[in-house]
CSV table of C-alpha atoms in Angstrom, one decimal:
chain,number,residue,atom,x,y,z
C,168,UNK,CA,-7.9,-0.4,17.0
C,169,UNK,CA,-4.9,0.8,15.5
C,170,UNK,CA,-4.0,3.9,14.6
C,171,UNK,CA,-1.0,5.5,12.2
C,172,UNK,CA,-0.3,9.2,11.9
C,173,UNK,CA,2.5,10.8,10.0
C,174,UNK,CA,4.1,14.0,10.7
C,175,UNK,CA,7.0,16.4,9.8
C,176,UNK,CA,7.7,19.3,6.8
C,177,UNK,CA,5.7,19.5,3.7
C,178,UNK,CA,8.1,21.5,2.0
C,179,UNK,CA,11.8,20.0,1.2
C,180,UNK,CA,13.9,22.1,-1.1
C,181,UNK,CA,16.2,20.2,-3.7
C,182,UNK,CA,18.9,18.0,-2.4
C,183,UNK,CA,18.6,18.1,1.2
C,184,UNK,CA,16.9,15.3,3.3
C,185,UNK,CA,12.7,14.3,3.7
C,186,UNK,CA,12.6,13.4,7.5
C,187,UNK,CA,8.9,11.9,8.6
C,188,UNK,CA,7.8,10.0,11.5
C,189,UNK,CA,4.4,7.7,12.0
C,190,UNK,CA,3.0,7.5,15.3
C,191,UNK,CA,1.6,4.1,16.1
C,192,UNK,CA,-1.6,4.3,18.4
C,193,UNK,CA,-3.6,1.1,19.7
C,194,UNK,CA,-1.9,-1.5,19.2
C,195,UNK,CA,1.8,-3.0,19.7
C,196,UNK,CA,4.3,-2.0,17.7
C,197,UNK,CA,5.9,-5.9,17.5
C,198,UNK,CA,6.0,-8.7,15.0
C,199,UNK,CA,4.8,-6.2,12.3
C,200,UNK,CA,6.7,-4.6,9.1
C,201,UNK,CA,6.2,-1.1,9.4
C,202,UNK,CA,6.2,0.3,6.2
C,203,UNK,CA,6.4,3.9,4.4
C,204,UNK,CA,4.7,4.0,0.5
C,205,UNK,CA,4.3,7.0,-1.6
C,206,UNK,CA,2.0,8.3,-4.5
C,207,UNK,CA,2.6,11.3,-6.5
C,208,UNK,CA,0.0,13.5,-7.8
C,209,UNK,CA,-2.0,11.7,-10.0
C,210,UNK,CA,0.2,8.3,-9.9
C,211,UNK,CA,0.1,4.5,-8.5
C,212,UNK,CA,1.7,3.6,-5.2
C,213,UNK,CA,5.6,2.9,-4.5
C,214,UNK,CA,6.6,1.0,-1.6
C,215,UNK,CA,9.8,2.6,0.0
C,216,UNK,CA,10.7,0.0,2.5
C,217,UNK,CA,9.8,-1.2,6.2
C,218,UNK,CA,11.2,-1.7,9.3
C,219,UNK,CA,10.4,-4.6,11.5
C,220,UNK,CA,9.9,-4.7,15.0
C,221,UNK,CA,13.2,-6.3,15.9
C,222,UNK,CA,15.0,-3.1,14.1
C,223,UNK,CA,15.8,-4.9,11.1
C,224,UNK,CA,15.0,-2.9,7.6
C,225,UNK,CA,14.9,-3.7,3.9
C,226,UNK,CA,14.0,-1.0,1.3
C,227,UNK,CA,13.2,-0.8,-2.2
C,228,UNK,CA,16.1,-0.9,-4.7
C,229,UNK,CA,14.9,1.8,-7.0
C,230,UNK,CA,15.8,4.0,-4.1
C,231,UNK,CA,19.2,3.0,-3.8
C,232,UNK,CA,20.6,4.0,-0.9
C,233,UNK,CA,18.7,7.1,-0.3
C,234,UNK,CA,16.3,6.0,2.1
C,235,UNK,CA,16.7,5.1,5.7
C,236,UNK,CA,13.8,3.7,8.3
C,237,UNK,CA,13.9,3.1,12.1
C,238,UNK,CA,11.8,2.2,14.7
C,239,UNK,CA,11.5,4.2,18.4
C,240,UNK,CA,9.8,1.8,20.1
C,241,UNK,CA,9.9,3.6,23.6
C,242,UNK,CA,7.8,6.0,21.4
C,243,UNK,CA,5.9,3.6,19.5
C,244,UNK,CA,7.4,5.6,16.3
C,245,UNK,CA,9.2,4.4,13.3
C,246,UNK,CA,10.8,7.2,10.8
C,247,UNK,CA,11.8,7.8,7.0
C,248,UNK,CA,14.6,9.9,5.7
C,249,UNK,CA,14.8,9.8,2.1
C,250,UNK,CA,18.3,12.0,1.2
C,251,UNK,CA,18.9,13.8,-2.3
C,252,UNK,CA,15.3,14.6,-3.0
C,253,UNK,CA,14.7,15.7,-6.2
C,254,UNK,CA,10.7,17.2,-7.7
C,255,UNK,CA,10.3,13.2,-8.4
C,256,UNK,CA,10.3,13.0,-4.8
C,257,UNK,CA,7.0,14.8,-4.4
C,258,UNK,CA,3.9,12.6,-3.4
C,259,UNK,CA,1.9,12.0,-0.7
C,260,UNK,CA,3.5,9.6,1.8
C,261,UNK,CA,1.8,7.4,3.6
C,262,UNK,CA,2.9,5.1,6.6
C,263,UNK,CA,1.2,1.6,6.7
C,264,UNK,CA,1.7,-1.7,9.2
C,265,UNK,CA,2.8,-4.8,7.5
C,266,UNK,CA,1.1,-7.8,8.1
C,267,UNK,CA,4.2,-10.5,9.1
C,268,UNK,CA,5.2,-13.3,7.4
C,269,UNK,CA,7.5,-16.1,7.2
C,270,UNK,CA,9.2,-14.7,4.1
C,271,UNK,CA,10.2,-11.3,5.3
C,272,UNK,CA,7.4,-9.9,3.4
C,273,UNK,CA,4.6,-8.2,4.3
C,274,UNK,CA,1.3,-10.1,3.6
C,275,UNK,CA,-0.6,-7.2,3.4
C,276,UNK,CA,-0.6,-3.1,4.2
C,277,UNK,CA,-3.3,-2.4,6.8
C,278,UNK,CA,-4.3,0.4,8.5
C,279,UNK,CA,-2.6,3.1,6.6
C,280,UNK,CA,-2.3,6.6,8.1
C,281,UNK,CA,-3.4,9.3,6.3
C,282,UNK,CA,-1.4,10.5,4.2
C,283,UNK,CA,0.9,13.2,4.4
C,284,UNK,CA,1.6,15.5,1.1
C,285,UNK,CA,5.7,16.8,0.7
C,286,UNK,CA,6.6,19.2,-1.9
C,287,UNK,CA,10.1,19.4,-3.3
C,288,UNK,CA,10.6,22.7,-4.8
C,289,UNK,CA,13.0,25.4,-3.9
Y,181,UNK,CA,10.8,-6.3,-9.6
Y,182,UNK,CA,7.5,-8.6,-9.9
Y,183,UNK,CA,5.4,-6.3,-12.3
Y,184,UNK,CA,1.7,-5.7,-12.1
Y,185,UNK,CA,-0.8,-4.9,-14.7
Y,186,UNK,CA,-4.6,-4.6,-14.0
Y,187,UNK,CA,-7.7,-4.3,-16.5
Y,188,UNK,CA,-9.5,-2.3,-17.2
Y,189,UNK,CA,-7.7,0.4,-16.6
Y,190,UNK,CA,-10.9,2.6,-15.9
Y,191,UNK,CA,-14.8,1.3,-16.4
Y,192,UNK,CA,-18.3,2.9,-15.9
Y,193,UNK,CA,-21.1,0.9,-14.0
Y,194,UNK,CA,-24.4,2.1,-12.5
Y,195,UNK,CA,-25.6,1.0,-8.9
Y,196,UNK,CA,-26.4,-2.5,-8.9
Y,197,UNK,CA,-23.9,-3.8,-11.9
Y,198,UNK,CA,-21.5,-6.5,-11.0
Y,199,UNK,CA,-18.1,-5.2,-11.9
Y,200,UNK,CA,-14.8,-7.8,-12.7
Y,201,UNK,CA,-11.5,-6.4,-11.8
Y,202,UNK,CA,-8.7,-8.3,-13.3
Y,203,UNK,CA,-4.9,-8.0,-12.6
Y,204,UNK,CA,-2.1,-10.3,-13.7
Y,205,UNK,CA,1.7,-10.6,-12.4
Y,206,UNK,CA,4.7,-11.1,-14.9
Y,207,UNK,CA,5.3,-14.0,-12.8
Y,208,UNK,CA,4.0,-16.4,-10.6
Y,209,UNK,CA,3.3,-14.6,-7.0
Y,210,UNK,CA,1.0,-17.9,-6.2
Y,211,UNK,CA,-1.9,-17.3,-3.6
Y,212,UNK,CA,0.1,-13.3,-2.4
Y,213,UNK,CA,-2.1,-11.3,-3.8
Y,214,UNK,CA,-4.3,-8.2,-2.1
Y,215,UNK,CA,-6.5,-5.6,-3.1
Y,216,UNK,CA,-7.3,-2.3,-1.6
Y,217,UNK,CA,-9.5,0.3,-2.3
Y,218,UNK,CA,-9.0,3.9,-2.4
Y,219,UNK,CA,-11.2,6.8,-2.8
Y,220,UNK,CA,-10.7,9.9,-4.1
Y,221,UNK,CA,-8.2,11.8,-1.0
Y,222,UNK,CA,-7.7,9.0,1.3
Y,223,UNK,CA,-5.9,6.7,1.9
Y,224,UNK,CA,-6.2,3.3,0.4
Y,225,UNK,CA,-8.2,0.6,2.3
Y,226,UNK,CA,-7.0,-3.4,2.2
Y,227,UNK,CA,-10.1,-5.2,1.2
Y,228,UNK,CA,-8.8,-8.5,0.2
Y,229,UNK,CA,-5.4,-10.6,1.2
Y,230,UNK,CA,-4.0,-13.8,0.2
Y,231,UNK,CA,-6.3,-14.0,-3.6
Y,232,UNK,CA,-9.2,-14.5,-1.1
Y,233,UNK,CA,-9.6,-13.8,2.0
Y,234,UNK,CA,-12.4,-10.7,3.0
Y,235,UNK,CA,-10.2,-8.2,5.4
Y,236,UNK,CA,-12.4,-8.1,8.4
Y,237,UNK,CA,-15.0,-5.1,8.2
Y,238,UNK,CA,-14.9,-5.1,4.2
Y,239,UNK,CA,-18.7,-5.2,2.8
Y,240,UNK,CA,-18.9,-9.5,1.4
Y,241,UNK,CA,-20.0,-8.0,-1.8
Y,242,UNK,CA,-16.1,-7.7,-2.6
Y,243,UNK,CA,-15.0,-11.0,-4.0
Y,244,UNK,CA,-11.1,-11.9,-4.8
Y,245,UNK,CA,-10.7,-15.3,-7.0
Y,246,UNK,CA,-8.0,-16.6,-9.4
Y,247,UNK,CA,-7.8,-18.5,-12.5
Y,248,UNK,CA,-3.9,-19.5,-13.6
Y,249,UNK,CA,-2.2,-16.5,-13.7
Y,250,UNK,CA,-5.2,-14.0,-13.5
Y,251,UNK,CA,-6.7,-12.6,-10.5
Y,252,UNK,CA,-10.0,-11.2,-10.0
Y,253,UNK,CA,-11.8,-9.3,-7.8
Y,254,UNK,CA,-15.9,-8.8,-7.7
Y,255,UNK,CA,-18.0,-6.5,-6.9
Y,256,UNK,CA,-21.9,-8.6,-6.7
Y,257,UNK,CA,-23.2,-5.7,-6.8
Y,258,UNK,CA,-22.3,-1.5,-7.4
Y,259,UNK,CA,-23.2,0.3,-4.3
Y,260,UNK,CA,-22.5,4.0,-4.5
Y,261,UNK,CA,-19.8,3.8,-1.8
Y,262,UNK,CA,-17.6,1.8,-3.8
Y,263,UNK,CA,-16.8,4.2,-6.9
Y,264,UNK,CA,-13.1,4.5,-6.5
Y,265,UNK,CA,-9.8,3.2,-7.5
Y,266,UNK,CA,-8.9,-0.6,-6.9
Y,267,UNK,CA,-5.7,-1.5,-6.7
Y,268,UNK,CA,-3.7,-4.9,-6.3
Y,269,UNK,CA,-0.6,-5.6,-4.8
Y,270,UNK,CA,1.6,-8.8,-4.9
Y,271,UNK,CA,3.2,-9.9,-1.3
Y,272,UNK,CA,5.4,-13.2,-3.2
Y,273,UNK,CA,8.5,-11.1,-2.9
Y,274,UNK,CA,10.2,-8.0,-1.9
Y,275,UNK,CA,9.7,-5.4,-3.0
Y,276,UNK,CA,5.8,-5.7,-2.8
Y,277,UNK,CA,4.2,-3.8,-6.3
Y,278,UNK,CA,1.3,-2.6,-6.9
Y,279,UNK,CA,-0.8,-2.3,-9.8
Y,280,UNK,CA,-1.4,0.7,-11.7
Y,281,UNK,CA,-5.1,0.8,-11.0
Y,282,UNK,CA,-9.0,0.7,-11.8
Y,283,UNK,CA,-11.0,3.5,-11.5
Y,284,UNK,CA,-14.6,3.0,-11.2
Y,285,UNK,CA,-17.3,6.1,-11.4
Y,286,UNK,CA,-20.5,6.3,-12.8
C-alpha cells in the first residue's frame, strides 16, 4: 500500500524559499500526478501544483511563478519550493498522489501524507 | 478558476441520522467530482470519485449522487467515526478546487 511522507523545515523566515520533499513508499512512482496542497490554520485546501511521472509540471496560477515541483525518481521523491514566502504562506502542507487522467488532471488525491505544518515568521 | 460552494456550511446530527451534503460548481465540471473526509488533525481521506464511485475501503454508508448542477453526498446513517469535515473537490479542470467545507459534530 502506498505510503507519502513529507519532510524538511517548519520554520521559513519572510522572503526566502519553503523547500519540502515527499517520500513515496509502496508503490511506483509512474503514471501518477504527484501533487503538493496546503491548508492554513483554520482554512479550506489549496492545490499548489503536481508533477507527473514523466517530469512534466503544472501549478496553480494564484501562485504565479513562485512555486517549483520535481520528481527524483531514483529516490522515489518529488519536491516543492515555493520562493517569496510571505505569513500567508503558513499552513500545513500536505503531499498527495494524483489519480491520472486523460486530461492532464488528476481524478482524484489519494493517499495523502500527513501533513507537515511551516511557519513563516521571522 | 472553477469555484465551489458546499451546504451547509456546518450541521448537527445524532448517531443514526441520515445527513445530505450538498456542493455545487459555478460551472459545469460534469461527472469530476470527489469528496474526502477529514477529521480533526489528519489528513483528509478520498471517500468518493467521479460523483459516484465508493473509494475502495470507504464504509458503503457514504453515498455521492447528482441532480443537474448539484451534488450530493449521503451519509445512511451517522456513525460516531464520521463527525468531521467533508469536503468536495472538482477534477473537470486545472487547477482542481475544493470546497470550503461541512463540518459535522454532534
Amino acid at each position: 500500500q502506498v505510503q507519502l511522507q513529507e519532510s524538511g523545515p517548519g520554520l521559513v523566515r519572510p522572503s526566502e524559499t519553503l523547500s519540502l520533499t515527499c517520500t513515496v513508499s509502496g508503490g511506483s512512482i509512474f503514471s501518477y500526478y504527484w501533487s503538493w496542497i496546503r491548508q492554513p490554520p483554520g482554512k479550506g485546501l489549496e492545490w499548489l501544483g503536481y508533477v507527473f511521472s514523466s517530469g512534466s509540471a503544472k501549478y496553480n496560477p494564484s501562485l504565479k511563478s513562485r512555486v517549483t515541483i520535481s520528481l527524483d525518481t531514483s529516490k522515489n521523491q518529488f519536491s516543492l519550493r515555493l520562493s517569496s514566502v510571505t505569513a500567508a504562506d503558513t499552513a500545513v502542507y500536505y503531499c498527495a498522489r494524483g489519480g491520472y487522467s486523460d486530461y492532464a488532471v488528476p481524478n482524484w488525491f489519494d493517499p495523502w501524507g500527513q501533513g507537515t505544518l511551516v511557519t513563516v515568521s521571522s | 478558476d472553477i469555484q465551489m460552494s458546499q451546504s451547509p456550511s456546518s450541521l448537527s446530527a445524532s448517531i443514526g441520522d441520515r445527513v445530505n451534503i450538498t456542493c455545487r460548481a459555478s460551472q459545469d465540471v460534469s461527472i469530476y467530482l470527489n469528496w474526502y473526509q477529514q477529521q480533526r488533525g489528519t489528513a483528509p481521506k478520498l471517500l468518493i470519485y467521479s460523483t459516484s464511485i465508493v473509494q475502495s475501503g470507504a464504509p458503503s454508508r457514504f453515498r455521492g449522487s447528482t441532480s443537474g448542477t448539484e451534488f450530493t453526498l449521503t451519509i445512511s446513517s451517522l456513525q460516531p467515526e464520521d463527525f468531521a469535515t467533508y469536503y468536495c473537490q472538482q477534477s473537470y479542470n486545472v487547477p482542481p478546487t475544493f470546497g470550503p467545507g461541512t463540518t459535522v459534530d454532534i
